[in-house]
XYZ file of C-alpha atoms in Angstrom:
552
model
C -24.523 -24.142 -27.113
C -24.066 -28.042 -26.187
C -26.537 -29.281 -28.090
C -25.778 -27.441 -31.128
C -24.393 -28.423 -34.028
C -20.493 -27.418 -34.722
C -21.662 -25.251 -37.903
C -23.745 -23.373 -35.672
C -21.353 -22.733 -32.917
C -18.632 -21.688 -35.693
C -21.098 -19.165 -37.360
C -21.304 -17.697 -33.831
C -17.480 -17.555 -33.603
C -17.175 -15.924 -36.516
C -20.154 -13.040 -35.510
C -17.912 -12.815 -32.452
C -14.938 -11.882 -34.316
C -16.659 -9.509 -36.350
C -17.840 -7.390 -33.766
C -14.346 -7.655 -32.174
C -13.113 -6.112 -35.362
C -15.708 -3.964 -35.579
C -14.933 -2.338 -31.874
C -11.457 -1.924 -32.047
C -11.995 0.002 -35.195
C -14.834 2.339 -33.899
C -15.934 1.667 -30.671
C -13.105 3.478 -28.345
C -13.596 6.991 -29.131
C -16.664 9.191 -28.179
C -17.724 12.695 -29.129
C -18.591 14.611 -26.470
C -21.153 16.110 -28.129
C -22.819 12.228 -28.696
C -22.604 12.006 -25.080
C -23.853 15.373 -24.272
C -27.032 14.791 -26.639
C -27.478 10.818 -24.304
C -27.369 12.352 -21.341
C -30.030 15.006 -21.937
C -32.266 12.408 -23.928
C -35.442 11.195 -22.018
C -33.987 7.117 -21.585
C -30.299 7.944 -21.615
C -30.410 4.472 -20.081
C -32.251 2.883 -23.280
C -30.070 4.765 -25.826
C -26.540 2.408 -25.887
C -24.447 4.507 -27.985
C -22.481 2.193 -30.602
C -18.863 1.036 -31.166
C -16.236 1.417 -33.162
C -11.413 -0.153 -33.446
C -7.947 -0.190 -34.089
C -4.918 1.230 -31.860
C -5.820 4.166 -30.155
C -3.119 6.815 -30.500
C -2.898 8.092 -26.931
C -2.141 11.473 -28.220
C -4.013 12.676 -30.966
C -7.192 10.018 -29.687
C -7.686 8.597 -33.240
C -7.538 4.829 -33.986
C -4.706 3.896 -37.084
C -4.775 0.824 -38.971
C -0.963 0.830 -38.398
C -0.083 3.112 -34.950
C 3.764 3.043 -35.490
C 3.721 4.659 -38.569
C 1.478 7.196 -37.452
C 3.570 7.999 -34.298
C 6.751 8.069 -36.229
C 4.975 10.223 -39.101
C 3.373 12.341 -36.393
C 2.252 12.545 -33.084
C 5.993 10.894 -32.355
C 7.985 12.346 -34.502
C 10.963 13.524 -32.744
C 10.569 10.468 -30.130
C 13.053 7.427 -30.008
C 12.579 4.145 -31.412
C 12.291 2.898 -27.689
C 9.539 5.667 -26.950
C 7.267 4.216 -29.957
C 7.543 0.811 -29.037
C 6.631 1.174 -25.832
C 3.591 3.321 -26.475
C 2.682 1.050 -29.128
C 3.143 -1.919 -26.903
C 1.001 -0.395 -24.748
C -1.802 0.572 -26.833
C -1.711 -3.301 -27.464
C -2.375 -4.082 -24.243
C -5.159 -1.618 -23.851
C -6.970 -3.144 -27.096
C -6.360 -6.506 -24.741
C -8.291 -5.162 -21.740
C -10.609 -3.245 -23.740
C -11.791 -6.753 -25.349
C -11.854 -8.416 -22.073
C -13.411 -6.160 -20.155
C -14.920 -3.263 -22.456
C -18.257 -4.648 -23.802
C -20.036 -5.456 -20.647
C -21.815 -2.828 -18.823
C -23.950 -3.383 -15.961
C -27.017 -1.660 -15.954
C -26.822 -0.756 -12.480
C -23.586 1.667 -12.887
C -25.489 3.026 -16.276
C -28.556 3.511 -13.432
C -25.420 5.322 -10.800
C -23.922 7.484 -13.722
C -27.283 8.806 -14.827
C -28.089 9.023 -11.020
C -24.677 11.325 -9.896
C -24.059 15.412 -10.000
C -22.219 15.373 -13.213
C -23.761 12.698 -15.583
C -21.206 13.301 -18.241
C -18.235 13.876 -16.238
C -18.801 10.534 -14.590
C -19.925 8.465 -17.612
C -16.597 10.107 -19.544
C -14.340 8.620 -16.251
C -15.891 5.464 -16.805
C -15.050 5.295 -20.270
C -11.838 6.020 -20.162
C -10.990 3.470 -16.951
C -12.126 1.053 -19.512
C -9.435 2.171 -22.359
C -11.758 4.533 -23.994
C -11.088 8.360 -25.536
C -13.649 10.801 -25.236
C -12.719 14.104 -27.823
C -14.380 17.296 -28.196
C -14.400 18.052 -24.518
C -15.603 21.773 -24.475
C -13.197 24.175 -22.861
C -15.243 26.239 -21.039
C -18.608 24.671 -18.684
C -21.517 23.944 -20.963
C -24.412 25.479 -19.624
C -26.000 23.246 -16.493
C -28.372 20.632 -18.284
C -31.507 19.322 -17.580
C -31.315 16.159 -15.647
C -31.229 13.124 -17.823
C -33.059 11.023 -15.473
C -35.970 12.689 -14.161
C -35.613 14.063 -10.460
C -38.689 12.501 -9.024
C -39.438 11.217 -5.425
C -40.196 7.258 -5.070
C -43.970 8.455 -3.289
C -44.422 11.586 -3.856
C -46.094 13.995 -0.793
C -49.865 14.579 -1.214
C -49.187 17.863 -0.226
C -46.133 20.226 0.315
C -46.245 23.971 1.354
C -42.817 24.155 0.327
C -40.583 22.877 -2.536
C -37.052 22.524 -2.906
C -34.712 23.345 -6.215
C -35.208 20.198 -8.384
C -32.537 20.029 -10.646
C -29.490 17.724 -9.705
C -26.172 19.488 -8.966
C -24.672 20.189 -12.476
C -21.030 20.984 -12.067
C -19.790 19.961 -15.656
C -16.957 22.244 -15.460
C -14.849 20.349 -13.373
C -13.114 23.404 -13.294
C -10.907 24.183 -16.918
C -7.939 23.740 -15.265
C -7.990 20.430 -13.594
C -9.849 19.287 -17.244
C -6.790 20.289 -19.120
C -3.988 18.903 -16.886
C -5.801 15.807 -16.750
C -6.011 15.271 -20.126
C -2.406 16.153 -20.721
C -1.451 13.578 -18.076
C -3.283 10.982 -19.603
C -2.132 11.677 -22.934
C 1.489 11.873 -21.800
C 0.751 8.035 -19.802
C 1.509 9.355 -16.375
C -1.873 8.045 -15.449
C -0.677 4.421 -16.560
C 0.251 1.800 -13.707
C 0.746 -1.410 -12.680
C -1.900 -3.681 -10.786
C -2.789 -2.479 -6.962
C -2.273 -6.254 -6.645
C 1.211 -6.676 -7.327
C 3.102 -8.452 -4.319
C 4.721 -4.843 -3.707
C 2.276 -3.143 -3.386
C 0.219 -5.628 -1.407
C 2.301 -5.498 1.092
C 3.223 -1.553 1.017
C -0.908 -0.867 1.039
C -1.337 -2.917 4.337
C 1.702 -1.225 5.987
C 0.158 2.088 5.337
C -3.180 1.000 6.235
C -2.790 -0.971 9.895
C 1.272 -0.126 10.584
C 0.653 3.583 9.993
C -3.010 3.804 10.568
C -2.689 6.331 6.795
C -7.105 6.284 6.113
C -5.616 7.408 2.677
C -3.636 5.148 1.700
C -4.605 4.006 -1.494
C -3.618 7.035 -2.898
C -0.388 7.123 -1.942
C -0.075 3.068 -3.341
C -1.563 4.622 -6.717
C 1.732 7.147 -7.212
C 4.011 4.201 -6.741
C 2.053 2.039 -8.864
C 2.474 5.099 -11.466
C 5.982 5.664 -10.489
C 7.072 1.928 -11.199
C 4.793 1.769 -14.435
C 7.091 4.558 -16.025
C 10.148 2.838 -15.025
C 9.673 -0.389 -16.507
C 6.221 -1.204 -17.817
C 6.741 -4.602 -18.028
C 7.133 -5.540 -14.445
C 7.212 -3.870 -11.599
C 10.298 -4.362 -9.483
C 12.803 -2.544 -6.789
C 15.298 -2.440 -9.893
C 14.529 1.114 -10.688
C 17.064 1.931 -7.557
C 19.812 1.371 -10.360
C 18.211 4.061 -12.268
C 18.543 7.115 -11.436
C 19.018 9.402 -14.138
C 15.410 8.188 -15.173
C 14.076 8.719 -12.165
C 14.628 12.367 -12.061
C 13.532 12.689 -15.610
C 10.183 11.349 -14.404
C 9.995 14.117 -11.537
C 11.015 16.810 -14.069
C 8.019 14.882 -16.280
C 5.603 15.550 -14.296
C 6.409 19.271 -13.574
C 6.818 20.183 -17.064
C 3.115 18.296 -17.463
C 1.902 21.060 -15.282
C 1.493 19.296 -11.686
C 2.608 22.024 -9.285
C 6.085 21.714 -6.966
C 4.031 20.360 -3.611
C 2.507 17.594 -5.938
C 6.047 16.437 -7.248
C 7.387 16.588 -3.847
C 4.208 13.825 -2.388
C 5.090 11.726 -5.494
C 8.782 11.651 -4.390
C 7.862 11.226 -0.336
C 5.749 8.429 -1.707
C 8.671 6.348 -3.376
C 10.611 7.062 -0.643
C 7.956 5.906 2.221
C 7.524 2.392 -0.037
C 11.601 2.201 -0.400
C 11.864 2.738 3.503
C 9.213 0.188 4.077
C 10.637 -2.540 2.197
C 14.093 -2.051 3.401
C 13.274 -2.107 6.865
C 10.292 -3.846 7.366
C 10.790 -6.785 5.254
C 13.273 -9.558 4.613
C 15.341 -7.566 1.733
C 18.246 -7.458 3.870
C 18.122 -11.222 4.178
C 17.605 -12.217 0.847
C 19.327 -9.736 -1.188
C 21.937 -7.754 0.190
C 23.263 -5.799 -2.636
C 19.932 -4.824 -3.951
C 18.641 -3.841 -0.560
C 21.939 -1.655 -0.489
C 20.833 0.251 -3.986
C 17.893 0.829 -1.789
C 19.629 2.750 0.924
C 21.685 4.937 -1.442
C 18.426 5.761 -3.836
C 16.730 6.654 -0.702
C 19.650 9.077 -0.033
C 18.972 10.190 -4.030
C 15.821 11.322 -3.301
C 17.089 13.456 -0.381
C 19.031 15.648 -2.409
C 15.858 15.741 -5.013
C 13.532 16.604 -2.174
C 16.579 19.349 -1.201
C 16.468 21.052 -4.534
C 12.202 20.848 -4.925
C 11.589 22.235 -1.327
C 13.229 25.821 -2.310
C 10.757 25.600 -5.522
C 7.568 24.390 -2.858
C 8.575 27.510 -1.210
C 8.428 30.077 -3.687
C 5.578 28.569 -4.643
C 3.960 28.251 -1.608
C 5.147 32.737 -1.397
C 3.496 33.695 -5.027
C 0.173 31.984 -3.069
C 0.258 33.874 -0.639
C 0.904 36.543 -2.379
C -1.942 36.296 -5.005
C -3.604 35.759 -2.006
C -3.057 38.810 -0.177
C -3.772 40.762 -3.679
C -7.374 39.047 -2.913
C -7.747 40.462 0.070
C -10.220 39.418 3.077
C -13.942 38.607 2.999
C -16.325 39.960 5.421
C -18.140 37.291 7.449
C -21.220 37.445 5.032
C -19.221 36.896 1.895
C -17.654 33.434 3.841
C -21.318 32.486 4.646
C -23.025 33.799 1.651
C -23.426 30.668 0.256
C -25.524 29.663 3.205
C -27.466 32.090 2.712
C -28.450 31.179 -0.522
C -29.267 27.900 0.103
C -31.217 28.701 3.083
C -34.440 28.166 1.399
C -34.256 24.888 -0.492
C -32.688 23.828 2.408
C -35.487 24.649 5.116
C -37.668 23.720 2.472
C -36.006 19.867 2.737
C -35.825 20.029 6.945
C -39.292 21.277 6.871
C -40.420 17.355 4.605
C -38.015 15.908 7.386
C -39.822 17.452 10.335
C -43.068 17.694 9.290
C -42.941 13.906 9.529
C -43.713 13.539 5.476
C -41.005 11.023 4.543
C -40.520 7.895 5.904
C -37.535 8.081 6.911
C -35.957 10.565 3.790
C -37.310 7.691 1.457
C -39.772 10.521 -0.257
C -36.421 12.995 -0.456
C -34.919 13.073 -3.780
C -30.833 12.115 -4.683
C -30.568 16.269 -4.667
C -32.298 17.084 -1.885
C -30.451 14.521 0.264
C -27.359 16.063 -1.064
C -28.556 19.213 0.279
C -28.731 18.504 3.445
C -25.483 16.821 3.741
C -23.272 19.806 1.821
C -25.331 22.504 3.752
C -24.532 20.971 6.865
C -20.767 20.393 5.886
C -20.949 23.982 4.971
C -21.954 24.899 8.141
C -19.275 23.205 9.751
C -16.617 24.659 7.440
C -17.638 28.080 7.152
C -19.899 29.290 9.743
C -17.421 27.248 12.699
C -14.368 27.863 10.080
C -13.109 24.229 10.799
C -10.993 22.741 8.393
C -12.767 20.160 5.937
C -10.800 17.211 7.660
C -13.165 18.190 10.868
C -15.976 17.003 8.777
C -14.325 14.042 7.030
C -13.302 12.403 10.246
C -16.165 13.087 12.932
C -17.766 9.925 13.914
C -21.329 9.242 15.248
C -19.581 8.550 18.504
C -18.545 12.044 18.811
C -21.865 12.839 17.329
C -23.687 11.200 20.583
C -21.605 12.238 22.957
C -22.149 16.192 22.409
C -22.176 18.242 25.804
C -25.047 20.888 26.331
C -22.994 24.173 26.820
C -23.002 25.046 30.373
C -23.282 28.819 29.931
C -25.471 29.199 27.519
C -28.531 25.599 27.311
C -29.481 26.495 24.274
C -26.052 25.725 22.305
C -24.530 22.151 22.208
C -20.603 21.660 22.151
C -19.239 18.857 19.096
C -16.065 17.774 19.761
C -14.073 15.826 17.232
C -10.814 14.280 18.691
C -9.761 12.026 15.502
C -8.941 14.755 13.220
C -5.618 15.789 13.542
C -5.395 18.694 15.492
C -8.271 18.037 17.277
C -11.303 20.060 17.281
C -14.823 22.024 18.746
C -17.192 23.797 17.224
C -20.453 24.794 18.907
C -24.341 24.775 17.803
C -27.389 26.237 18.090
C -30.829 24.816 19.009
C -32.223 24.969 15.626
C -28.670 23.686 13.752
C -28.456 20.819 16.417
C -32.057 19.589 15.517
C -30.935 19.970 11.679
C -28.207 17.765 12.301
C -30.268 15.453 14.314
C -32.472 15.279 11.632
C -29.595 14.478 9.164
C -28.448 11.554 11.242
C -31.704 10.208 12.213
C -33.570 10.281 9.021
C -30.596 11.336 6.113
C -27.662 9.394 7.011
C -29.683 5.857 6.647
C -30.923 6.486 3.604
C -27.563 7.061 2.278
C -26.114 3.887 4.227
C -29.271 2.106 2.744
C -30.525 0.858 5.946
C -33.592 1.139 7.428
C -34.318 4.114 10.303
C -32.591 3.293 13.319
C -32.840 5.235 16.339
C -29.795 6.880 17.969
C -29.456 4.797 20.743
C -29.647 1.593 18.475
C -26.430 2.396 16.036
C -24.210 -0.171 17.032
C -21.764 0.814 14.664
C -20.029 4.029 16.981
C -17.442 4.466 15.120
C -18.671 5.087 11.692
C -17.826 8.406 10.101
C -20.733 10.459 10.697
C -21.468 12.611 7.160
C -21.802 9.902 4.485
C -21.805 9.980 1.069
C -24.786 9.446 -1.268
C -22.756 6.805 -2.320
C -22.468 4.929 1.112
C -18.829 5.869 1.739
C -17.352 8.376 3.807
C -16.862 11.479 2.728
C -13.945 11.490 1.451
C -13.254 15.122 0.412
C -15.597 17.508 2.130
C -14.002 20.743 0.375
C -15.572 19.277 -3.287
C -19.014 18.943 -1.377
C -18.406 22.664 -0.532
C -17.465 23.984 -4.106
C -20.442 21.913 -5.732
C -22.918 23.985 -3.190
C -21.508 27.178 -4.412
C -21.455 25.935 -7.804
C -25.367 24.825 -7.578
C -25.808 28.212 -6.503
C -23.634 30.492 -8.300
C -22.002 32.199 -5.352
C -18.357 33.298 -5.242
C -16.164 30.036 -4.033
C -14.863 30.133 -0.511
C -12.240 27.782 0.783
C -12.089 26.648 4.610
C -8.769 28.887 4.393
C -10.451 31.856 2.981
C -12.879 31.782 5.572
C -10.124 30.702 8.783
C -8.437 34.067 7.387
C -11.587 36.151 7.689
C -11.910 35.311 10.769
C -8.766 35.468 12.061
C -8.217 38.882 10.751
C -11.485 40.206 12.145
C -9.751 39.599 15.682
C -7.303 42.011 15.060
C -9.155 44.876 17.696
C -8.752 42.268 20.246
C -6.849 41.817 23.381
C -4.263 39.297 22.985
C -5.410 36.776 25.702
C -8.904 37.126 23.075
C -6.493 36.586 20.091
C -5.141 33.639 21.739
C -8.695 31.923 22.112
C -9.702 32.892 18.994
C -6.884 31.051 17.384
C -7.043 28.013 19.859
C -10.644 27.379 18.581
C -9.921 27.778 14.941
C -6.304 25.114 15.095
C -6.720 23.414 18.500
C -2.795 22.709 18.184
C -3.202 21.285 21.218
C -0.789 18.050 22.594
C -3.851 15.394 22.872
C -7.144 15.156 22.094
C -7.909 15.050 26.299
C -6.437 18.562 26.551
C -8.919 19.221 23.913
C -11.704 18.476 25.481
C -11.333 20.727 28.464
C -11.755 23.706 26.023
C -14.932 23.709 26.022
C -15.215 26.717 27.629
C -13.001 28.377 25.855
C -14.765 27.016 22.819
C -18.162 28.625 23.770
C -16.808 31.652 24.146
C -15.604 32.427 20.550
C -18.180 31.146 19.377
C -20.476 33.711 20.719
C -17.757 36.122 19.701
C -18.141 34.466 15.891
C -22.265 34.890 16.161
C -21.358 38.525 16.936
C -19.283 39.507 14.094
C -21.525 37.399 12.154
C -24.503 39.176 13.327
C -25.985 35.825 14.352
C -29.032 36.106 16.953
C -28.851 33.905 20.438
């Protein structure tokens, strides 16, 4: 406005301030039932809910005119002076970043929200990164909704002799109890933390990342990050070595919040990795002696809490097993059943693939793309009963290099040394040219490139299943529950199905045992050794076919 006149540009100052006012008075909580009824409108895109202000009680979700007397009437009641403060201090700064950053959307993530499995799942995350609430939150799964955005190819086939399920995968749920607990971190502000780009943590993230080659280390950044927000809010800072007795009240915390033992004990291997790293990988000795000391003996601190939490992971880790032994086993078509299922859709997509129809997967829909990548990750996880970190680490370099099984042509032999205990898995004719199809045709679209042949991807070692959102797949045993979600089949873990398996061997010779067990853990020293079990490999897996009832 540099050519306007000063009136004007005050008049628009004031407007400003107004809607300011306005938001922070109604525009930070949501009704989940005003979301539910955006989502499943025909332009969810078009219809931008409206505002609404004032501090947001992180408990209750309700704005107040004045949020310390409301905590100290109610939702804080029995809390100290201290505790109110700092929630109220905090709410402060929310109402900061919520003004900064709230009120700008871009309509391409509105286009991505609309465009993922679980449109109101994904839109509520996105609210609440920004400082929003969302109430009402049913307790149990609404029934699967009809996509908001409508399901439809870019061009679509003349003709098609078979069609695919067209709804998107709906898995609202996000199972009840993961819902709950999430909430009740949040409201508790265990979820609160300081910037990823504080010095600290800089520095901590890259050690992780190149020193200690950790592909998931962000995570383990983010429960410092949480770790050091709790201990002082203000700033984060090695002081919190001088605190102890807070410390182990934010362990017990998180416990009583409902996060089981083994989740309590990463939190606390966490703090100690990041204390380790900046006592002996960085100049703390030089430049401050005494707190570098504190260091040491904290470290030693959290030995003695890890001590007392590892008899609790244990019992914990017994009433598992336990519960699952009350289970009992699956048969081999109960493991696969979900395959089964989806057998249809599935051909249904390979047969648009192979017939030659899209160019290249450009005429597949967001779902059916998805199909293909779960069912083949599915494949992997339950018919080979690999473990899901098989799948999240195989690269197209392991892809290419695939051996034709000398015994038997028409099976190929996949062997993927970058997962941790190494690992082989063997497939047919037909599931090798689904695969190929996947990489040749899928896998671009999701990368958003153009079709490239095989011989022409210059980038070798790129994970090989990707993401409809152009990472790497990141957990594969969500893809899995989605599938049997999508099709309402009995959930099967890669442990569930490892167990079938392994159990089904119990007729068997021991040298047979022993192969068995080598194909399903490959505890093997190096990946090299690995690779000369090929043979071995190839032979359970015609012993798997025949319990499975496969064909050759």
């Amino acid at each position: 406005m540099k050519n306007s006149s000063e009136a004007d540009i005050l008049a628009v100052v004031e407007s400003a301030k107004r809607a300011a006012s306005n938001l922070m008075r109604t525009g930070r909580v949501w009704e989940y039932s005003l979301l539910s009824r955006i989502m499943k409108s025909p332009d969810p895109i078009g219809r931008q809910p409206r505002s609404r202000k004032f501090l947001l009680c992180p408990i209750c979700k309700k704005t107040h005119w004045s949020l310390p007397v409301h905590l100290r009437r109610s939702c804080m009641r029995t809390s100290s002076e201290a505790d109110i403060l700092a929630v109220v201090e905090s709410a402060k700064r929310a109402v900061s970043n919520l003004m900064r950053t709230g009120r700008v959307w871009e309509y391409s993530l509105l286009s991505r929200i609309m465009q993922s499995p679980d449109t109101i799942g994904r839109m509520i995350e996105e609210l609440e990164s920004r400082g929003n609430a969302v109430v009402g939150i049913p307790t149990e799964a609404p029934t699967a909704a009809v996509p908001a955005v409508p399901d439809v190819p870019v061009e679509a086939p003349a003709e098609s002799s078979s069609e695919s399920s067209g709804e998107l995968y709906q898995c609202p749920d996000t199972t009840k109890q993961g819902t709950s607990l999430r909430e009740r971190m949040a409201s508790l502000g265990y979820y609160k933390k300081h910037s990823l780009d504080h010095d600290l943590l800089v520095s901590f993230a890259k050690f992780l990342q190149f020193d200690m080659s950790n592909e998931n280390f962000k995570q383990e950044v983010e429960n410092v990050a949480r770790f050091l927000y709790f201990m002082d809010p203000q700033q984060a800072s090695l002081l919190f070595v001088r605190q102890h007795e807070k410390s182990r009240e934010y362990f017990l915390k998180l416990s009583e919040a409902g996060l089981s033992k083994q989740t309590v004990q990463n939190y606390i291997k966490s703090v100690k990795r990041f204390l380790k790293f900046h006592t002996g990988s960085t100049d703390l000795c030089f430049t401050d002696r005494v707190l570098h000391e504190d260091c040491k003996n904290y470290i030693s601190f959290l030995d003695n809490i890890q001590m007392a939490t590892s008899k609790q992971v244990s019992k914990e880790t017994t009433r598992k097993r336990f519960d699952t032994f009350q289970e009992g086993v699956l048969s081999s078509t109960q493991v696969t059943a979900v395959l089964a299922a989806a057998k249809k859709d599935f051909l249904a997509v390979i047969g648009k693939l192979h017939a030659g129809e899209c160019s290249p997967g450009h005429q597949l829909t967001l779902t059916e793309l998805q199909l293909v990548l779960y069912y083949l990750e599915a494949i992997v996880i339950l018919e080979h009963a690999q473990w899901p970190g098989v799948v999240e680490h195989m690269t197209v370099t392991e892809w290419i290099s695939r051996r034709r099984d000398d015994t038997r042509p028409g099976f190929v032999v996949v062997a993927v040394k970058e997962h941790k205990t190494a690992a082989t898995f063997v497939l047919t004719q037909e599931q090798e040219m689904w695969f190929d199809l996947y990489f040749s045709e899928v896998r671009p679209v999701m990368l958003g490139k153009k079709r490239k042949r095989v011989e022409d991807d210059d980038e070798t070692d790129e994970r090989f299943f990707i993401s409809s959102t152009d990472k790497a797949i990141y957990n594969a045993s969500n893809d899995l529950e989605r599938l049997h979600k999508k099709y309402q089949v009995p959930k099967v873990t890669s442990q569930m199905a490892r167990r079938a398996y392994e159990t089904a061997t119990k007729e068997l010779s021991d040298v047979q045992k022993t192969k068995v067990a080598g194909y399903l853990t490959h505890s093997t020293a190096t990946a090299e050794k690995h690779y000369r079990m090929k043979e071995i490999g190839s032979a359970v897996d015609a012993f798997l076919r025949n319990l499975r009832g496969d064909s050759e």
